[in-house]
PDB file of C-alpha atoms in Angstrom:
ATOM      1  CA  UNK A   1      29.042 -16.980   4.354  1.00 57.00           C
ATOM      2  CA  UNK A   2      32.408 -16.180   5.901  1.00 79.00           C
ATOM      3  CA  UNK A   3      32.080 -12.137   5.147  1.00 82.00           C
ATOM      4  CA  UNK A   4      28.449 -12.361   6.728  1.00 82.00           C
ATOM      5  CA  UNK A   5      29.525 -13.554   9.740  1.00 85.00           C
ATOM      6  CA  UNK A   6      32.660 -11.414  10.012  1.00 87.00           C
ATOM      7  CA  UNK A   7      29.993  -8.458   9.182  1.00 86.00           C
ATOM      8  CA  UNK A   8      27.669 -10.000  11.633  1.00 85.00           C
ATOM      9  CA  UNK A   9      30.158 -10.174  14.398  1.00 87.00           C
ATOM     10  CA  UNK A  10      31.415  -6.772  14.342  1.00 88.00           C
ATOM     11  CA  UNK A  11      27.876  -5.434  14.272  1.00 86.00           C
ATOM     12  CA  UNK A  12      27.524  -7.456  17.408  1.00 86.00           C
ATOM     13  CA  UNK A  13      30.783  -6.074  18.986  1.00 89.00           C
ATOM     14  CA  UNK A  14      29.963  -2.507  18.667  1.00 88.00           C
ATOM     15  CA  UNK A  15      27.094  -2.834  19.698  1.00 86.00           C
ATOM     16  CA  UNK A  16      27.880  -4.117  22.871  1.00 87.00           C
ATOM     17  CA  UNK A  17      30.488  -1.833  23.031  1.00 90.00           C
ATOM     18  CA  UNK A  18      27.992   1.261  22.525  1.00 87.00           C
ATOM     19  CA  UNK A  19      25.084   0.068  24.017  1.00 79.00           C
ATOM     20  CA  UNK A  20      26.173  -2.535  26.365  1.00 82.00           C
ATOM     21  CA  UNK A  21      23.116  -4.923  27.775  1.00 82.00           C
ATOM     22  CA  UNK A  22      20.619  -2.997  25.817  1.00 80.00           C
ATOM     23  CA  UNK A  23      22.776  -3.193  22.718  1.00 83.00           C
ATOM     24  CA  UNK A  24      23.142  -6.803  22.895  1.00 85.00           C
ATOM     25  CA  UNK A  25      19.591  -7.107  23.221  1.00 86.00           C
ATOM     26  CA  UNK A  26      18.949  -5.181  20.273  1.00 86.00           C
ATOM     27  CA  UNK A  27      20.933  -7.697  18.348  1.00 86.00           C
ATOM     28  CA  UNK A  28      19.377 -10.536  19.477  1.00 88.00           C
ATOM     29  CA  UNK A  29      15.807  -8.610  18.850  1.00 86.00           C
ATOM     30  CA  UNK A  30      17.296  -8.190  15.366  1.00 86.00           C
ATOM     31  CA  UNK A  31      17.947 -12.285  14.767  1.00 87.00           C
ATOM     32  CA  UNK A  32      14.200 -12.535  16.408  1.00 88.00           C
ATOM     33  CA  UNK A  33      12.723 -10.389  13.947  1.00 87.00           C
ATOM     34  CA  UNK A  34      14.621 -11.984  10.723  1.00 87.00           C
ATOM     35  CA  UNK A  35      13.105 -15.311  12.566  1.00 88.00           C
ATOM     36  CA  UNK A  36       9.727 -13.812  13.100  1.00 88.00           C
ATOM     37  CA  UNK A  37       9.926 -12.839   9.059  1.00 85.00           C
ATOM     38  CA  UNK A  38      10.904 -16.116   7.658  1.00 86.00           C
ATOM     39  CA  UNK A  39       8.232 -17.822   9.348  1.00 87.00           C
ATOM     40  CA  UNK A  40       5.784 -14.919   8.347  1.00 84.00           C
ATOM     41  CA  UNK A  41       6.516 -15.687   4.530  1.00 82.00           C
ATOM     42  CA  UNK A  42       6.646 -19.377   4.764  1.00 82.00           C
ATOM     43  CA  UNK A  43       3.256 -19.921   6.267  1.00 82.00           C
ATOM     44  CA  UNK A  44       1.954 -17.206   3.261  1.00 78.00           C
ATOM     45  CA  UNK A  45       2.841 -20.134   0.995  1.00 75.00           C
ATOM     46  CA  UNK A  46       0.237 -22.118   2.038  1.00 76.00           C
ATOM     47  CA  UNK A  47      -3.350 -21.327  -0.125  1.00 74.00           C
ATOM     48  CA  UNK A  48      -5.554 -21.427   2.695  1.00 79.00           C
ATOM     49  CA  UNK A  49      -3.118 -19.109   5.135  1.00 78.00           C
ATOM     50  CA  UNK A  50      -4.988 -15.418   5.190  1.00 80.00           C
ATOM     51  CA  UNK A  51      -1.837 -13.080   3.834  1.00 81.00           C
ATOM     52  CA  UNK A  52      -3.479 -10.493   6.448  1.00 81.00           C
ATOM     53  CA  UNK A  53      -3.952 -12.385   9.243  1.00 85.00           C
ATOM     54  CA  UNK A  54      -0.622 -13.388   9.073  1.00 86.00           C
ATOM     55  CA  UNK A  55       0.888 -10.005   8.603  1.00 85.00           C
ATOM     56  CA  UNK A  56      -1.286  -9.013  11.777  1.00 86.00           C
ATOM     57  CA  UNK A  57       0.344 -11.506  14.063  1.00 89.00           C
ATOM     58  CA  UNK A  58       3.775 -10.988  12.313  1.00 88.00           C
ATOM     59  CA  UNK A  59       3.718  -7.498  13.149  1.00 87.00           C
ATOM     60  CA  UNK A  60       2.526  -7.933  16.096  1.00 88.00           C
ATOM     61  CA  UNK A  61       5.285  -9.965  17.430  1.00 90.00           C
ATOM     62  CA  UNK A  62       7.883  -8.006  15.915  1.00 89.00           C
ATOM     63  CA  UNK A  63       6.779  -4.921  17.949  1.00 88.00           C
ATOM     64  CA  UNK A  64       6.604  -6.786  20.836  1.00 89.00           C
ATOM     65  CA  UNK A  65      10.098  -8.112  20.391  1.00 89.00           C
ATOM     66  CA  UNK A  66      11.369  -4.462  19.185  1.00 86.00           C
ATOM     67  CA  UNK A  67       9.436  -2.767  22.202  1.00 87.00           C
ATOM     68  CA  UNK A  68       9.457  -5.044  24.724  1.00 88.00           C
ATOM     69  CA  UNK A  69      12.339  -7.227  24.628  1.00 86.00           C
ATOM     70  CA  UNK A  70      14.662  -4.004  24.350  1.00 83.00           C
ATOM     71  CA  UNK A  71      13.036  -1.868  26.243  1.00 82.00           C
ATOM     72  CA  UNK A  72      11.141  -3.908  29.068  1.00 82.00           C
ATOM     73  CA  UNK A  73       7.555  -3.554  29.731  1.00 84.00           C
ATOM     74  CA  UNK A  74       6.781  -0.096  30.788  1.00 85.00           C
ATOM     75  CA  UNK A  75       4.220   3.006  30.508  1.00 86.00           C
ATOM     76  CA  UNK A  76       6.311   4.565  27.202  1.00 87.00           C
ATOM     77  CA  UNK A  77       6.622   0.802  25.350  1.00 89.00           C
ATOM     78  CA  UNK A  78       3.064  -0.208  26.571  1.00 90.00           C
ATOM     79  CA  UNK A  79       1.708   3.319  24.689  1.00 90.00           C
ATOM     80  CA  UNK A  80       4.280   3.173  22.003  1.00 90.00           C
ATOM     81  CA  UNK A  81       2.841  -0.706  21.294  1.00 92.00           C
ATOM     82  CA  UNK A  82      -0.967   0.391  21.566  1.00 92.00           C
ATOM     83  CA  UNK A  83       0.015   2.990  19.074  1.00 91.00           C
ATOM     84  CA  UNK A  84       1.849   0.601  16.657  1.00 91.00           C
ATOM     85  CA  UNK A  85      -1.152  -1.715  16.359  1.00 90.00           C
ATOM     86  CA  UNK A  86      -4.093   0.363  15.860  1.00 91.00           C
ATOM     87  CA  UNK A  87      -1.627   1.981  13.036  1.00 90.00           C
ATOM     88  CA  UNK A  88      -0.665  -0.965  11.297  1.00 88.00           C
ATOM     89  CA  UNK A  89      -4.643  -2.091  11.742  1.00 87.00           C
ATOM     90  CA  UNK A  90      -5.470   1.259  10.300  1.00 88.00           C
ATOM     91  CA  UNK A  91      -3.051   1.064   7.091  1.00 86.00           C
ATOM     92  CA  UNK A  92      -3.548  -2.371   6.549  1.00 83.00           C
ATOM     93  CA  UNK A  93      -7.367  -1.513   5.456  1.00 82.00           C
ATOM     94  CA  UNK A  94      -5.629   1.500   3.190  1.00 83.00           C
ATOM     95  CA  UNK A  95      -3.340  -0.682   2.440  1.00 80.00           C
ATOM     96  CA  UNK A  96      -5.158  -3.436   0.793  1.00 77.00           C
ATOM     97  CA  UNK A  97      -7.965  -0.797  -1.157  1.00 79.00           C
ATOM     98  CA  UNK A  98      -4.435   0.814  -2.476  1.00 76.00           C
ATOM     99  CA  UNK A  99      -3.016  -2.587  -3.363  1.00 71.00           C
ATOM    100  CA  UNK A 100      -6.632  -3.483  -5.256  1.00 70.00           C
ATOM    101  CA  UNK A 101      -7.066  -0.097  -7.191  1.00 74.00           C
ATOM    102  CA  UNK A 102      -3.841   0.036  -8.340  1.00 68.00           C
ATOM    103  CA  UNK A 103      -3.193  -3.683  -9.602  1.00 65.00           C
ATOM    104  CA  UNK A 104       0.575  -3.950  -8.289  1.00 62.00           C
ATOM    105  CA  UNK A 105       0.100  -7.116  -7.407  1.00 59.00           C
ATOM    106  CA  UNK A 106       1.986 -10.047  -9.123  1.00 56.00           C
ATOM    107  CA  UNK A 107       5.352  -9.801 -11.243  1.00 57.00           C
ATOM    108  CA  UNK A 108       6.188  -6.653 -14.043  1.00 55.00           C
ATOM    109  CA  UNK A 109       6.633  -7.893 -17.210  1.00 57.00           C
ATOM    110  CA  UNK A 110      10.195  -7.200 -16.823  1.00 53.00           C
ATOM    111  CA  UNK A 111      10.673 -10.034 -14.119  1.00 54.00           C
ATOM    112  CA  UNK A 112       8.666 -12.858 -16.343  1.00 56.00           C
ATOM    113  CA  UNK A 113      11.336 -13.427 -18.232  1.00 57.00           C
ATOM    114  CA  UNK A 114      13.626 -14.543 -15.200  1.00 56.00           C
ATOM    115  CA  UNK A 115      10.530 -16.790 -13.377  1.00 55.00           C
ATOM    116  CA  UNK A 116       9.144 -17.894 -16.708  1.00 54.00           C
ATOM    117  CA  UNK A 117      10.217 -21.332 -15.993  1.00 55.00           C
ATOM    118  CA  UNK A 118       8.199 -21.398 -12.632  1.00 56.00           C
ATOM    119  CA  UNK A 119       4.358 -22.116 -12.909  1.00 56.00           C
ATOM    120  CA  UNK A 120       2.553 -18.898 -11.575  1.00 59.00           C
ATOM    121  CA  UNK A 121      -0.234 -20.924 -10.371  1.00 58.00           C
ATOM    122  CA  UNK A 122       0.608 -20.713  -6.472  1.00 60.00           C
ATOM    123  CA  UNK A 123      -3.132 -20.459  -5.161  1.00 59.00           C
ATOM    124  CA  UNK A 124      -2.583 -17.070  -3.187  1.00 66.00           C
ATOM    125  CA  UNK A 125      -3.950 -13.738  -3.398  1.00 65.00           C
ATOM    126  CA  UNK A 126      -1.462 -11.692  -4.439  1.00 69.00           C
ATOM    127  CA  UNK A 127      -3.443  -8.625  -3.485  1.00 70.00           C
ATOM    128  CA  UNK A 128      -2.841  -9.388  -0.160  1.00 74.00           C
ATOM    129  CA  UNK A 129       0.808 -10.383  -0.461  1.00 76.00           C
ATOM    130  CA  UNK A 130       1.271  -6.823  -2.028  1.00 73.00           C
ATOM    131  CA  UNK A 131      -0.461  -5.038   1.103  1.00 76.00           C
ATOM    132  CA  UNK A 132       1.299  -7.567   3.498  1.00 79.00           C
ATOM    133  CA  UNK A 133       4.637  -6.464   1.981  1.00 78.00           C
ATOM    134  CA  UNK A 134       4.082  -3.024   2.322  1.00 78.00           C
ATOM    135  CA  UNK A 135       3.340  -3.514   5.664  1.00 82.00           C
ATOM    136  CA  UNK A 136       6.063  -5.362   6.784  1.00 81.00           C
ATOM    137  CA  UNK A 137       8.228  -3.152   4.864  1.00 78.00           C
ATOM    138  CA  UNK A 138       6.742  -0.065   7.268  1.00 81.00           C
ATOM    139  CA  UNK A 139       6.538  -2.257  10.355  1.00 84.00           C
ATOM    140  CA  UNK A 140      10.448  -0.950  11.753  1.00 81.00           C
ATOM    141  CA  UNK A 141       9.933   2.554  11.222  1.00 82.00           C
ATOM    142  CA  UNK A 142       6.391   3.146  12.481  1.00 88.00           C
ATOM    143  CA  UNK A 143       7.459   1.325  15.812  1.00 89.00           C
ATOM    144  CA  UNK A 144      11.158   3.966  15.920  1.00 86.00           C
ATOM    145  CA  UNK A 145       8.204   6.385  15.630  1.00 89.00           C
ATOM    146  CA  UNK A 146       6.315   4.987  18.200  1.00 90.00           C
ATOM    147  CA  UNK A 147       8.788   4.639  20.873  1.00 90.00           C
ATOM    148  CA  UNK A 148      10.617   7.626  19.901  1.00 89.00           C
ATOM    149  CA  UNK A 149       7.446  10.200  20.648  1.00 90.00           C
ATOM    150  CA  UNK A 150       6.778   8.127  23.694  1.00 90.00           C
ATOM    151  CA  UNK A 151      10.252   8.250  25.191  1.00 89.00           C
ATOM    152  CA  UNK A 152      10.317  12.139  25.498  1.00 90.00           C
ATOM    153  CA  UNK A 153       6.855  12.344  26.094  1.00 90.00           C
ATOM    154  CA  UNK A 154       7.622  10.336  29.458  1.00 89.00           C
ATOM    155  CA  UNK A 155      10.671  12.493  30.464  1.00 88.00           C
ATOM    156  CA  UNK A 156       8.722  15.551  29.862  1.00 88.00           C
ATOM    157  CA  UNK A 157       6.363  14.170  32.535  1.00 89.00           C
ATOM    158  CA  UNK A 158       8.771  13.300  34.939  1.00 85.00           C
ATOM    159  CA  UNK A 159      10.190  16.317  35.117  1.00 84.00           C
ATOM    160  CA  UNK A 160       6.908  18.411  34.875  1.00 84.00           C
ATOM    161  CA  UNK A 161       4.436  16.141  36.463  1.00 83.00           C
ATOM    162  CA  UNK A 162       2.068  18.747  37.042  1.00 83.00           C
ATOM    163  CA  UNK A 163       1.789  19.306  32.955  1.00 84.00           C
ATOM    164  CA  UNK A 164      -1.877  18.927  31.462  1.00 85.00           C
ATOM    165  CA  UNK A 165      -2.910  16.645  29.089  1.00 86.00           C
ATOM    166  CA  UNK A 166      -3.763  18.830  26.402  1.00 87.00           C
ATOM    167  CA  UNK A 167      -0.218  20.647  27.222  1.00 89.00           C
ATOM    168  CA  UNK A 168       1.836  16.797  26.995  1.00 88.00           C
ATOM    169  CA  UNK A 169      -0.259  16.205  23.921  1.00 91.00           C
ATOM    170  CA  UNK A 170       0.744  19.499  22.006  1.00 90.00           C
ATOM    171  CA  UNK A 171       4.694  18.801  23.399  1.00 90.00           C
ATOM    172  CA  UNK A 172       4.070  15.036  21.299  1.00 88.00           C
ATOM    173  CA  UNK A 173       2.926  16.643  18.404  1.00 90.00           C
ATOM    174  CA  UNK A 174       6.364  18.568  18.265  1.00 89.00           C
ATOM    175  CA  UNK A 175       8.555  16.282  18.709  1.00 88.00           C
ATOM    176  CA  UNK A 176       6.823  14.204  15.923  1.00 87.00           C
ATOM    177  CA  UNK A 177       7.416  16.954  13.851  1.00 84.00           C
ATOM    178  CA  UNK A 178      11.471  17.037  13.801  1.00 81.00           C
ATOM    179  CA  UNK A 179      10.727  13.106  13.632  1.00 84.00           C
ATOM    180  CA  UNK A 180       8.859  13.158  10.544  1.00 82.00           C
ATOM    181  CA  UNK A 181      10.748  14.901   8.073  1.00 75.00           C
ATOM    182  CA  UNK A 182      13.790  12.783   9.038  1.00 75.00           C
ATOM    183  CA  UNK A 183      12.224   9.560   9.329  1.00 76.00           C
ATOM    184  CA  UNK A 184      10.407  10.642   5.536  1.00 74.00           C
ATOM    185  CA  UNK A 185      13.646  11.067   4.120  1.00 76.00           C
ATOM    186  CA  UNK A 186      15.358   7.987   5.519  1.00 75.00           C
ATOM    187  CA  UNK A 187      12.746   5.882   4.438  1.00 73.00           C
ATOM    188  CA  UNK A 188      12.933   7.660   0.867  1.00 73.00           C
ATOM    189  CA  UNK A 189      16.657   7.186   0.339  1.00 74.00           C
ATOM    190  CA  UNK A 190      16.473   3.822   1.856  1.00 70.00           C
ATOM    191  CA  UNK A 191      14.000   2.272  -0.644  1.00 69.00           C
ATOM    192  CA  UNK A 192      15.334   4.108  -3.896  1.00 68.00           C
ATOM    193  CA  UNK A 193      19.808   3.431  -2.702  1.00 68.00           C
ATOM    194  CA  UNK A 194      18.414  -0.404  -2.277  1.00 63.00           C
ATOM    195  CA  UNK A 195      17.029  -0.559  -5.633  1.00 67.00           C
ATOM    196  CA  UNK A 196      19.921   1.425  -7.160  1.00 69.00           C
ATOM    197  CA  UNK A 197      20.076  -1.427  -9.695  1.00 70.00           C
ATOM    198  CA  UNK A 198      16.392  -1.153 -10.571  1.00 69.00           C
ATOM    199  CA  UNK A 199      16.835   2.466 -12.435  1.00 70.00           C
ATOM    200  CA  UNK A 200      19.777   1.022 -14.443  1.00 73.00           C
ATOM    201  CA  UNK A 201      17.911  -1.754 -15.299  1.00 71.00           C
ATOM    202  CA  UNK A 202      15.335   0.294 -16.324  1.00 69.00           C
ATOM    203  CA  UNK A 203      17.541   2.347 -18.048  1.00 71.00           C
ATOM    204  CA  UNK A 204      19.495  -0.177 -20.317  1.00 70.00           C
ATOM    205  CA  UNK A 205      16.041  -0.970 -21.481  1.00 69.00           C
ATOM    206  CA  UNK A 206      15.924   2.161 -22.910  1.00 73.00           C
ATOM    207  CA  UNK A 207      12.994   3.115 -20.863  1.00 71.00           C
ATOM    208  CA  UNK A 208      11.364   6.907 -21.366  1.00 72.00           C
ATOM    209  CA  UNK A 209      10.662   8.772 -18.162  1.00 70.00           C
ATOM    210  CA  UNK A 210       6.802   7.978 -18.525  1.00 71.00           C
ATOM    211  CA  UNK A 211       7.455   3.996 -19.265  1.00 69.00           C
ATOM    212  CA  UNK A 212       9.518   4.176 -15.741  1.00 69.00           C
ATOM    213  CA  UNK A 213       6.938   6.248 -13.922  1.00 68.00           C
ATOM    214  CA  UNK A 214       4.556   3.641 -14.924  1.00 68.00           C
ATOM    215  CA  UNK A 215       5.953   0.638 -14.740  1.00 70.00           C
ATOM    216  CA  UNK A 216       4.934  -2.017 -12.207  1.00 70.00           C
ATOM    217  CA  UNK A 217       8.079  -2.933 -10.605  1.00 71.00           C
ATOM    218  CA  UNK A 218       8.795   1.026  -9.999  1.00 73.00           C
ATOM    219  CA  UNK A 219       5.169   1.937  -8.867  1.00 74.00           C
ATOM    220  CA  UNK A 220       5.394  -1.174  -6.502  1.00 75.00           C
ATOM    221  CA  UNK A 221       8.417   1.052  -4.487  1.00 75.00           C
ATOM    222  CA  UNK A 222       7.050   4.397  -4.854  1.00 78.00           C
ATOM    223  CA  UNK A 223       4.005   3.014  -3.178  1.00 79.00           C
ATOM    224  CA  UNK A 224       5.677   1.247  -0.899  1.00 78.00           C
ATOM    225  CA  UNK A 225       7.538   5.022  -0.042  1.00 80.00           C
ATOM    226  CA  UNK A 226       4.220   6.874   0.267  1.00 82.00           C
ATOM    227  CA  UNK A 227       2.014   4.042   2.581  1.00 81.00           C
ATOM    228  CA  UNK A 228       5.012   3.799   4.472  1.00 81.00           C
ATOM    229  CA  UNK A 229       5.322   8.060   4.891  1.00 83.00           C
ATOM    230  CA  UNK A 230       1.554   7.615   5.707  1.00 87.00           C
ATOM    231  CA  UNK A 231       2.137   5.721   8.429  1.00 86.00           C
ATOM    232  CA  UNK A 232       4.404   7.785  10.289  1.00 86.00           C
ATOM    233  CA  UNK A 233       2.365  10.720   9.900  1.00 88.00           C
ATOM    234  CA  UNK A 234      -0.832   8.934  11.808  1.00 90.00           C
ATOM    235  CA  UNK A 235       1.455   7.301  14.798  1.00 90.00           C
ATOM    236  CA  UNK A 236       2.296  10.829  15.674  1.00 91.00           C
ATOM    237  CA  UNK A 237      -0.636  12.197  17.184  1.00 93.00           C
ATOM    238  CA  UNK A 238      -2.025   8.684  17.788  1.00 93.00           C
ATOM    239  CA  UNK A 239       1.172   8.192  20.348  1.00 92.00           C
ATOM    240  CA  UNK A 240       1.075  11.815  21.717  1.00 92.00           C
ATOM    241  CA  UNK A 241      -2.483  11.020  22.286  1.00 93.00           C
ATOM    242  CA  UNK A 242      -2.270   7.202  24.071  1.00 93.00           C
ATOM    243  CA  UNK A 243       0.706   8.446  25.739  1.00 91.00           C
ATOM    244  CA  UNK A 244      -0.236  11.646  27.295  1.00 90.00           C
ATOM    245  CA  UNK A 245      -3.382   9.526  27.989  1.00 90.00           C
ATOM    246  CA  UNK A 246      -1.119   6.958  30.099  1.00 89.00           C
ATOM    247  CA  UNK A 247       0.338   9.308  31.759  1.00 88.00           C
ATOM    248  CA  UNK A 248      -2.215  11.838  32.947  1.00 86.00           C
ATOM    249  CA  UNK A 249      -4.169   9.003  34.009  1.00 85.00           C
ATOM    250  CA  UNK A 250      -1.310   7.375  35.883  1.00 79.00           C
ATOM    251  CA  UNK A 251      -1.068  10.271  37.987  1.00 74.00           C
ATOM    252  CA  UNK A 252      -4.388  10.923  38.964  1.00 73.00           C
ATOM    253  CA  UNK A 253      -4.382   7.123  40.064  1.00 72.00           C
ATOM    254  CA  UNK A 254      -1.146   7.915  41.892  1.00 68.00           C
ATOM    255  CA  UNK A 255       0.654   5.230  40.279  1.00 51.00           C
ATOM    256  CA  UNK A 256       4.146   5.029  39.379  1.00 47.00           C
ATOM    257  CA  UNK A 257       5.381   5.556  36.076  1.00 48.00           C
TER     258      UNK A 257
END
């Protein structure tokens, strides 16, 4: 307890050393999140909660908190949210056909031994649990997406406000191409360094290449990987498109932006 809060603090300090206000709000948005989370997967306990549902309104008010709360209400976080939601509405439905097909749902043999004392009769669909982890797993870097297209897409307005919207779309599209490959990769070294453990698990069991490739507990994080890639390759042009949108249509209404 004592190292997390040392950790804790000096994540705090620097922070507000770096970012100042905004960085102390983004450390608050963080606790608001892990609060938004917990209470996410406690109400999944109950049998007659909808997994889905849940996720949707979880998700929903972590971007808002991420977006919002950080960056204030304006014309880039307004987009950048629109853009998160019909996302996460679109991957849930991929989601949770991927989940299905697949069977990943429920515990690898390799993890009944540890829970085998636990009754596995919890009344929940773990079909949906699978897709709703996914998606919350996803949920952080398809709103960075989000609000990083938007951002530049707003200062390349302000300082060419005369730009078309086919013109601010096209500029979107390229900045979500130096975002994707980087995000990709983060998201791919991310998943695999956190379960570091997972391979040399695997491997003490004397596990062939194929047994790994197929195993439940590894094709659970490889999918994870891929829906999660997916998803920042749609908010790209779905941003560039809301948010050159937004802003086209802001100036022809001679609003401010």
């Amino acid at each position: 307890m004592n190292v997390l809060l040392v950790l804790a603090t000096i994540l705090f300090l620097l922070m507000v050393l770096i970012g100042g206000k905004k960085g102390a709000r983004s450390f608050f948005a963080l606790l608001l999140n892990f609060g938004v989370l917990f209470f996410t997967i406690l109400f999944m306990t109950d049998p007659n909660a909808d997994p889905i549902i849940l996720t949707m309104i979880g998700s929903t008010l972590i971007s808002c908190i991420t977006l919002f709360f950080i960056n204030k209400i304006n014309l880039k976080t307004k987009a950048a949210f629109l853009s998160t939601f019909i996302t996460i509405v679109i991957l849930i439905l991929f989601i949770v056909i991927v989940a299905d097909i697949s069977m990943i749902q429920g515990f690898g043999k390799e993890e009944i031994e540890e829970i085998s004392m636990f009754s596995m009769y919890l009344g929940v669909d773990f079909v949906k649990i699978g897709a709703s982890m996914i998606i919350m797993s996803t949920i952080g870097a398809i709103t960075d997406v989000a609000i990083s297209v938007a951002s530049p897409m707003r200062e390349i307005f302000f300082h060419n406000p005369s730009i078309s919207r086919k013109s601010l779309f096209r500029s979107g599209l390229t900045i979500g191409k130096d975002i994707l490959g980087t995000n990709t990769n983060t998201l791919f070294f991310a998943f695999f360094g956190g379960y570091l453990g997972l391979f040399l698990w695997l491997k003490e069991l004397s596990y062939s290449f194929g047994e790994i490739v197929n195993s439940k507990v590894f094709s659970v994080e490889v999918i994870t990987i891929l829906c999660a890639g997916i998803g920042i390759a749609l908010i790209i042009p779905i941003t560039s498109w809301i948010t050159a949108y937004f802003l086209v249509r802001k100036r022809e209404h001679n609003e401010s932006i």
